[in-house]
Every structure is written in C-alpha cells, then in structure tokens.
Amino acid sequence: KQQQQQQKQQQLITEEAMTVTRDTEPTKKLVPIPKPGSSDAAFIIEQISSWRSGLQVKVDKNAEALDLLARTCLDRRGSDASYVDASQLDDPDPEFVANRPTRGGAAEPFPERLFRLLMEVELRNESDIISFQPHGRAFVIHDSHRFCREVMPRYFSQSSRASFHRQLNLYGFARITTGPDAGGFYHELFLKGRP
C-alpha cells in the first residue's frame, strides 16, 4: 500500500527540470521525478527522445539539485524520511543563478530572501533573534516576538508568524522536533555559506 501511495505521489509531484519552447512562445512540460536509483542523464535523454521533433529543449543545469529536492520532499511524506547531505553538491553556475527565470513574479524568491535575512541579521549582531545553528544546516528563531516585530517587516510584506511558517512549508523546510536543534528549521539545500 505504501509503495502504491509513493507511486501516486510520484505521479502528482513534478518538477520543471526542463523548459520546452516552440518558436518564441514558451510552454512548460512537466517532467515526472525519476525513480531513486535511476540514472538522471538516461532519464532526461529518454524524455527528450520521446518528445516531438521541432521543439527546442533547454536542459536545466541544476536538474540534479531539483531532482534531489523533489526526491527528498517525496521521502519526507513517506515513513522513512532521511537526511541527504546536499553540502556535497557542486555550487550552481553563477551565470545560471543570475539569469534564471523568476517564479510567480517574485524578484527575490522566499528562500533567497530568508538566506539574505539570516546573513544580514548576523552582520547586525541580532543573532539573538534568529540565526543559523553553528553547523550551518538549520536555523532557529530564538525570539519570535522580536522576529515578527523587528525583523520580518524589513524583509517581508507581512509580519505574521503563521504566514512565515506557511512559506517554509511551501518550500519544503522541515521543523526539527528533537535533539539539540529542536525548534529549528532545515532544508537539505539551505546551507549557511551556500546561497
């Protein structure tokens, strides 16, 4: 039953690992997440060869990172969620990051704004409000009242803690409930020093 549920989730969850364009009008082709253990390159080649001729295909340079993100989000919904060490992945190409298309019209996506917030709070010596943990793999809000009152208005149009948590959930962040980082939030691809 769990395997059927995961297969159903795998069909429902898709990543835009490829952008397909015809002439000048872009269309998005949703690419199913490859099954764990399959070769990403073989999967992409198989998808490209199955599409009609006449389409120009631009393969996302960060397909590996997107695939990892999608698989870990899928894993979290299952019972055997495990941490993936994304610090071993190569940094994205700076040119790609600078020229990537924005989603939903946001000039600075939520994770990038959150990363900037954490870096600037540290520079302002406000780490008693919110900060990365020393290992850099999670962050903690130490003083939620000051965070909502002083920090959030500088970076977000809203200052509701519930809205902030919804954004974290939307982008796949998980709350840590046990251990020394309890109360913090983490995401495998959200690491201090790696914007």
PDB file of C-alpha atoms in Angstrom:
ATOM      1  CA  LYS A   1       0.000   0.000   0.000  1.00  0.00           C
ATOM      2  CA  GLN A   2       2.843   2.378   0.876  1.00  0.00           C
ATOM      3  CA  GLN A   3       4.516   1.668  -2.463  1.00  0.00           C
ATOM      4  CA  GLN A   4       1.259   2.444  -4.300  1.00  0.00           C
ATOM      5  CA  GLN A   5       0.922   5.667  -2.327  1.00  0.00           C
ATOM      6  CA  GLN A   6       4.501   6.667  -3.197  1.00  0.00           C
ATOM      7  CA  GLN A   7       3.875   5.887  -6.870  1.00  0.00           C
ATOM      8  CA  LYS A   8       0.749   8.040  -6.798  1.00  0.00           C
ATOM      9  CA  GLN A   9       2.680  10.868  -5.117  1.00  0.00           C
ATOM     10  CA  GLN A  10       5.451  10.484  -7.660  1.00  0.00           C
ATOM     11  CA  GLN A  11       2.921  10.968 -10.449  1.00  0.00           C
ATOM     12  CA  LEU A  12       1.415  14.010  -8.741  1.00  0.00           C
ATOM     13  CA  ILE A  13       4.690  15.687  -7.774  1.00  0.00           C
ATOM     14  CA  THR A  14       6.528  17.107 -10.754  1.00  0.00           C
ATOM     15  CA  GLU A  15       9.479  19.403 -11.244  1.00  0.00           C
ATOM     16  CA  GLU A  16      10.132  21.773 -14.089  1.00  0.00           C
ATOM     17  CA  ALA A  17      13.535  20.272 -14.773  1.00  0.00           C
ATOM     18  CA  MET A  18      13.243  21.181 -18.439  1.00  0.00           C
ATOM     19  CA  THR A  19      11.762  24.137 -20.242  1.00  0.00           C
ATOM     20  CA  VAL A  20      10.393  23.397 -23.675  1.00  0.00           C
ATOM     21  CA  THR A  21       9.870  26.185 -26.181  1.00  0.00           C
ATOM     22  CA  ARG A  22       8.212  26.196 -29.596  1.00  0.00           C
ATOM     23  CA  ASP A  23       9.122  29.177 -31.773  1.00  0.00           C
ATOM     24  CA  THR A  24       9.024  32.134 -29.367  1.00  0.00           C
ATOM     25  CA  GLU A  25       6.134  31.034 -27.171  1.00  0.00           C
ATOM     26  CA  PRO A  26       7.341  29.131 -24.092  1.00  0.00           C
ATOM     27  CA  THR A  27       5.396  26.136 -22.887  1.00  0.00           C
ATOM     28  CA  LYS A  28       6.206  24.155 -19.813  1.00  0.00           C
ATOM     29  CA  LYS A  29       6.489  20.410 -19.982  1.00  0.00           C
ATOM     30  CA  LEU A  30       6.115  18.760 -16.597  1.00  0.00           C
ATOM     31  CA  VAL A  31       8.723  16.097 -16.073  1.00  0.00           C
ATOM     32  CA  PRO A  32       7.964  13.250 -13.654  1.00  0.00           C
ATOM     33  CA  ILE A  33      10.518  12.720 -10.916  1.00  0.00           C
ATOM     34  CA  PRO A  34      12.914   9.900 -11.758  1.00  0.00           C
ATOM     35  CA  LYS A  35      12.702   6.863  -9.502  1.00  0.00           C
ATOM     36  CA  PRO A  36      15.517   6.624  -6.945  1.00  0.00           C
ATOM     37  CA  GLY A  37      18.401   4.651  -8.371  1.00  0.00           C
ATOM     38  CA  SER A  38      17.675   5.583 -11.966  1.00  0.00           C
ATOM     39  CA  SER A  39      20.245   7.478 -13.970  1.00  0.00           C
ATOM     40  CA  ASP A  40      19.257  11.142 -14.254  1.00  0.00           C
ATOM     41  CA  ALA A  41      21.065  11.502 -17.565  1.00  0.00           C
ATOM     42  CA  ALA A  42      19.385   8.418 -19.027  1.00  0.00           C
ATOM     43  CA  PHE A  43      16.019   9.651 -17.802  1.00  0.00           C
ATOM     44  CA  ILE A  44      16.472  13.081 -19.394  1.00  0.00           C
ATOM     45  CA  ILE A  45      17.708  11.596 -22.688  1.00  0.00           C
ATOM     46  CA  GLU A  46      14.706   9.259 -22.709  1.00  0.00           C
ATOM     47  CA  GLN A  47      12.333  12.185 -22.153  1.00  0.00           C
ATOM     48  CA  ILE A  48      13.975  14.301 -24.858  1.00  0.00           C
ATOM     49  CA  SER A  49      13.856  11.494 -27.406  1.00  0.00           C
ATOM     50  CA  SER A  50      10.171  10.882 -26.701  1.00  0.00           C
ATOM     51  CA  TRP A  51       9.158  14.490 -27.434  1.00  0.00           C
ATOM     52  CA  ARG A  52       8.080  15.588 -30.893  1.00  0.00           C
ATOM     53  CA  SER A  53      10.710  16.966 -33.216  1.00  0.00           C
ATOM     54  CA  GLY A  54      10.719  20.696 -33.815  1.00  0.00           C
ATOM     55  CA  LEU A  55      10.934  21.549 -30.129  1.00  0.00           C
ATOM     56  CA  GLN A  56      13.949  23.299 -28.743  1.00  0.00           C
ATOM     57  CA  VAL A  57      14.913  21.837 -25.390  1.00  0.00           C
ATOM     58  CA  LYS A  58      16.930  23.659 -22.802  1.00  0.00           C
ATOM     59  CA  VAL A  59      18.036  21.351 -20.000  1.00  0.00           C
ATOM     60  CA  ASP A  60      18.238  22.986 -16.607  1.00  0.00           C
ATOM     61  CA  LYS A  61      21.842  22.919 -15.354  1.00  0.00           C
ATOM     62  CA  ASN A  62      20.528  22.351 -11.856  1.00  0.00           C
ATOM     63  CA  ALA A  63      18.383  19.326 -12.709  1.00  0.00           C
ATOM     64  CA  GLU A  64      20.426  17.236 -10.261  1.00  0.00           C
ATOM     65  CA  ALA A  65      19.633  19.611  -7.401  1.00  0.00           C
ATOM     66  CA  LEU A  66      15.961  19.778  -8.405  1.00  0.00           C
ATOM     67  CA  ASP A  67      15.821  16.001  -8.580  1.00  0.00           C
ATOM     68  CA  LEU A  68      17.394  15.696  -5.122  1.00  0.00           C
ATOM     69  CA  LEU A  69      14.964  18.261  -3.725  1.00  0.00           C
ATOM     70  CA  ALA A  70      11.960  16.507  -5.265  1.00  0.00           C
ATOM     71  CA  ARG A  71      13.028  13.070  -4.047  1.00  0.00           C
ATOM     72  CA  THR A  72      13.675  14.314  -0.508  1.00  0.00           C
ATOM     73  CA  CYS A  73      10.284  16.056  -0.417  1.00  0.00           C
ATOM     74  CA  LEU A  74       8.728  12.777  -1.536  1.00  0.00           C
ATOM     75  CA  ASP A  75      10.735  10.868   1.086  1.00  0.00           C
ATOM     76  CA  ARG A  76       9.517  13.194   3.853  1.00  0.00           C
ATOM     77  CA  ARG A  77       5.934  12.267   3.057  1.00  0.00           C
ATOM     78  CA  GLY A  78       6.774   8.590   3.464  1.00  0.00           C
ATOM     79  CA  SER A  79       7.611   6.908   6.728  1.00  0.00           C
ATOM     80  CA  ASP A  80      11.349   6.524   6.159  1.00  0.00           C
ATOM     81  CA  ALA A  81      12.419  10.158   5.680  1.00  0.00           C
ATOM     82  CA  SER A  82      16.167  10.564   5.783  1.00  0.00           C
ATOM     83  CA  TYR A  83      18.575  13.470   5.664  1.00  0.00           C
ATOM     84  CA  VAL A  84      20.512  13.992   2.450  1.00  0.00           C
ATOM     85  CA  ASP A  85      23.845  15.827   2.707  1.00  0.00           C
ATOM     86  CA  ALA A  86      23.473  18.470  -0.007  1.00  0.00           C
ATOM     87  CA  SER A  87      26.695  20.179   1.054  1.00  0.00           C
ATOM     88  CA  GLN A  88      28.489  17.707  -1.226  1.00  0.00           C
ATOM     89  CA  LEU A  89      26.686  19.010  -4.334  1.00  0.00           C
ATOM     90  CA  ASP A  90      28.512  21.429  -6.603  1.00  0.00           C
ATOM     91  CA  ASP A  91      27.551  25.085  -6.298  1.00  0.00           C
ATOM     92  CA  PRO A  92      25.232  26.214  -9.103  1.00  0.00           C
ATOM     93  CA  ASP A  93      26.715  28.077 -12.033  1.00  0.00           C
ATOM     94  CA  PRO A  94      26.687  31.817 -11.042  1.00  0.00           C
ATOM     95  CA  GLU A  95      25.608  32.795 -14.563  1.00  0.00           C
ATOM     96  CA  PHE A  96      22.629  30.439 -14.340  1.00  0.00           C
ATOM     97  CA  VAL A  97      21.638  31.821 -10.930  1.00  0.00           C
ATOM     98  CA  ALA A  98      21.853  35.421 -12.175  1.00  0.00           C
ATOM     99  CA  ASN A  99      19.825  34.737 -15.338  1.00  0.00           C
ATOM    100  CA  ARG A 100      17.303  32.173 -14.135  1.00  0.00           C
ATOM    101  CA  PRO A 101      13.634  32.982 -14.654  1.00  0.00           C
ATOM    102  CA  THR A 102      11.675  34.117 -11.622  1.00  0.00           C
ATOM    103  CA  ARG A 103       8.594  32.243 -10.470  1.00  0.00           C
ATOM    104  CA  GLY A 104       5.336  33.947  -9.720  1.00  0.00           C
ATOM    105  CA  GLY A 105       6.792  37.357 -10.488  1.00  0.00           C
ATOM    106  CA  ALA A 106       8.871  37.405  -7.300  1.00  0.00           C
ATOM    107  CA  ALA A 107      12.102  39.298  -7.875  1.00  0.00           C
ATOM    108  CA  GLU A 108      13.702  37.506  -4.922  1.00  0.00           C
ATOM    109  CA  PRO A 109      12.268  34.074  -4.093  1.00  0.00           C
ATOM    110  CA  PHE A 110      11.477  33.304  -0.450  1.00  0.00           C
ATOM    111  CA  PRO A 111      14.491  31.021   0.203  1.00  0.00           C
ATOM    112  CA  GLU A 112      16.898  33.653  -1.149  1.00  0.00           C
ATOM    113  CA  ARG A 113      15.257  36.383   0.913  1.00  0.00           C
ATOM    114  CA  LEU A 114      15.425  34.160   4.006  1.00  0.00           C
ATOM    115  CA  PHE A 115      19.103  33.460   3.336  1.00  0.00           C
ATOM    116  CA  ARG A 116      19.810  37.198   2.984  1.00  0.00           C
ATOM    117  CA  LEU A 117      17.835  37.861   6.178  1.00  0.00           C
ATOM    118  CA  LEU A 118      19.961  35.361   8.120  1.00  0.00           C
ATOM    119  CA  MET A 119      23.221  36.790   6.772  1.00  0.00           C
ATOM    120  CA  GLU A 120      22.257  40.421   7.453  1.00  0.00           C
ATOM    121  CA  VAL A 121      20.903  39.667  10.939  1.00  0.00           C
ATOM    122  CA  GLU A 122      24.271  38.105  11.758  1.00  0.00           C
ATOM    123  CA  LEU A 123      26.108  41.202  10.477  1.00  0.00           C
ATOM    124  CA  ARG A 124      23.853  43.449  12.595  1.00  0.00           C
ATOM    125  CA  ASN A 125      24.619  41.384  15.726  1.00  0.00           C
ATOM    126  CA  GLU A 126      20.954  40.403  16.021  1.00  0.00           C
ATOM    127  CA  SER A 127      21.668  36.679  16.174  1.00  0.00           C
ATOM    128  CA  ASP A 128      19.780  36.546  19.470  1.00  0.00           C
ATOM    129  CA  ILE A 129      16.574  36.916  17.390  1.00  0.00           C
ATOM    130  CA  ILE A 130      17.186  34.419  14.562  1.00  0.00           C
ATOM    131  CA  SER A 131      20.334  32.641  13.424  1.00  0.00           C
ATOM    132  CA  PHE A 132      21.830  29.680  11.679  1.00  0.00           C
ATOM    133  CA  GLN A 133      22.902  26.907  14.015  1.00  0.00           C
ATOM    134  CA  PRO A 134      26.715  26.645  14.357  1.00  0.00           C
ATOM    135  CA  HIS A 135      26.843  23.721  11.892  1.00  0.00           C
ATOM    136  CA  GLY A 136      25.004  25.841   9.275  1.00  0.00           C
ATOM    137  CA  ARG A 137      22.415  23.198   8.348  1.00  0.00           C
ATOM    138  CA  ALA A 138      19.461  24.653  10.261  1.00  0.00           C
ATOM    139  CA  PHE A 139      18.240  27.958  11.616  1.00  0.00           C
ATOM    140  CA  VAL A 140      16.361  28.823  14.794  1.00  0.00           C
ATOM    141  CA  ILE A 141      14.069  31.705  15.711  1.00  0.00           C
ATOM    142  CA  HIS A 142      15.215  32.486  19.261  1.00  0.00           C
ATOM    143  CA  ASP A 143      12.786  35.351  19.977  1.00  0.00           C
ATOM    144  CA  SER A 144       9.613  35.039  17.913  1.00  0.00           C
ATOM    145  CA  HIS A 145       8.060  38.293  19.170  1.00  0.00           C
ATOM    146  CA  ARG A 146      11.091  40.383  18.204  1.00  0.00           C
ATOM    147  CA  PHE A 147      11.392  38.430  14.943  1.00  0.00           C
ATOM    148  CA  CYS A 148       7.814  39.340  13.947  1.00  0.00           C
ATOM    149  CA  ARG A 149       8.077  42.920  15.207  1.00  0.00           C
ATOM    150  CA  GLU A 150      11.629  43.930  14.178  1.00  0.00           C
ATOM    151  CA  VAL A 151      12.998  41.579  11.514  1.00  0.00           C
ATOM    152  CA  MET A 152      10.095  40.389   9.346  1.00  0.00           C
ATOM    153  CA  PRO A 153       8.895  43.880   8.305  1.00  0.00           C
ATOM    154  CA  ARG A 154      12.350  44.582   6.838  1.00  0.00           C
ATOM    155  CA  TYR A 155      12.233  41.546   4.544  1.00  0.00           C
ATOM    156  CA  PHE A 156       8.616  40.525   4.000  1.00  0.00           C
ATOM    157  CA  SER A 157       5.397  42.370   3.227  1.00  0.00           C
ATOM    158  CA  GLN A 158       3.668  40.559   6.075  1.00  0.00           C
ATOM    159  CA  SER A 159       4.707  40.099   9.692  1.00  0.00           C
ATOM    160  CA  SER A 160       2.600  37.085  10.619  1.00  0.00           C
ATOM    161  CA  ARG A 161       4.434  34.112  12.088  1.00  0.00           C
ATOM    162  CA  ALA A 162       1.798  31.787  10.574  1.00  0.00           C
ATOM    163  CA  SER A 163       2.443  33.196   7.072  1.00  0.00           C
ATOM    164  CA  PHE A 164       6.180  32.744   7.565  1.00  0.00           C
ATOM    165  CA  HIS A 165       5.646  29.100   8.598  1.00  0.00           C
ATOM    166  CA  ARG A 166       3.396  28.538   5.564  1.00  0.00           C
ATOM    167  CA  GLN A 167       6.172  29.817   3.293  1.00  0.00           C
ATOM    168  CA  LEU A 168       8.659  27.498   4.996  1.00  0.00           C
ATOM    169  CA  ASN A 169       6.313  24.549   4.451  1.00  0.00           C
ATOM    170  CA  LEU A 170       5.648  25.560   0.850  1.00  0.00           C
ATOM    171  CA  TYR A 171       9.387  25.482   0.101  1.00  0.00           C
ATOM    172  CA  GLY A 172       9.931  22.118   1.800  1.00  0.00           C
ATOM    173  CA  PHE A 173      11.527  23.210   5.066  1.00  0.00           C
ATOM    174  CA  ALA A 174      11.024  20.804   7.960  1.00  0.00           C
ATOM    175  CA  ARG A 175      10.753  21.639  11.651  1.00  0.00           C
ATOM    176  CA  ILE A 176      13.216  19.843  13.905  1.00  0.00           C
ATOM    177  CA  THR A 177      11.365  18.359  16.867  1.00  0.00           C
ATOM    178  CA  THR A 178      14.095  16.522  18.788  1.00  0.00           C
ATOM    179  CA  GLY A 179      17.762  16.851  19.646  1.00  0.00           C
ATOM    180  CA  PRO A 180      19.931  19.928  20.153  1.00  0.00           C
ATOM    181  CA  ASP A 181      18.378  21.719  17.136  1.00  0.00           C
ATOM    182  CA  ALA A 182      14.772  21.218  18.335  1.00  0.00           C
ATOM    183  CA  GLY A 183      12.545  24.111  17.326  1.00  0.00           C
ATOM    184  CA  GLY A 184      14.707  24.950  14.329  1.00  0.00           C
ATOM    185  CA  PHE A 185      14.021  24.550  10.636  1.00  0.00           C
ATOM    186  CA  TYR A 186      16.120  22.872   7.972  1.00  0.00           C
ATOM    187  CA  HIS A 187      16.176  22.032   4.312  1.00  0.00           C
ATOM    188  CA  GLU A 188      18.840  19.855   2.699  1.00  0.00           C
ATOM    189  CA  LEU A 189      19.662  22.549   0.134  1.00  0.00           C
ATOM    190  CA  PHE A 190      19.523  25.537   2.529  1.00  0.00           C
ATOM    191  CA  LEU A 191      23.032  25.758   3.976  1.00  0.00           C
ATOM    192  CA  LYS A 192      24.962  28.616   5.559  1.00  0.00           C
ATOM    193  CA  GLY A 193      27.608  29.929   3.178  1.00  0.00           C
ATOM    194  CA  ARG A 194      25.906  28.376   0.126  1.00  0.00           C
ATOM    195  CA  PRO A 195      23.273  30.788  -1.216  1.00  0.00           C
TER     196      PRO A 195
END
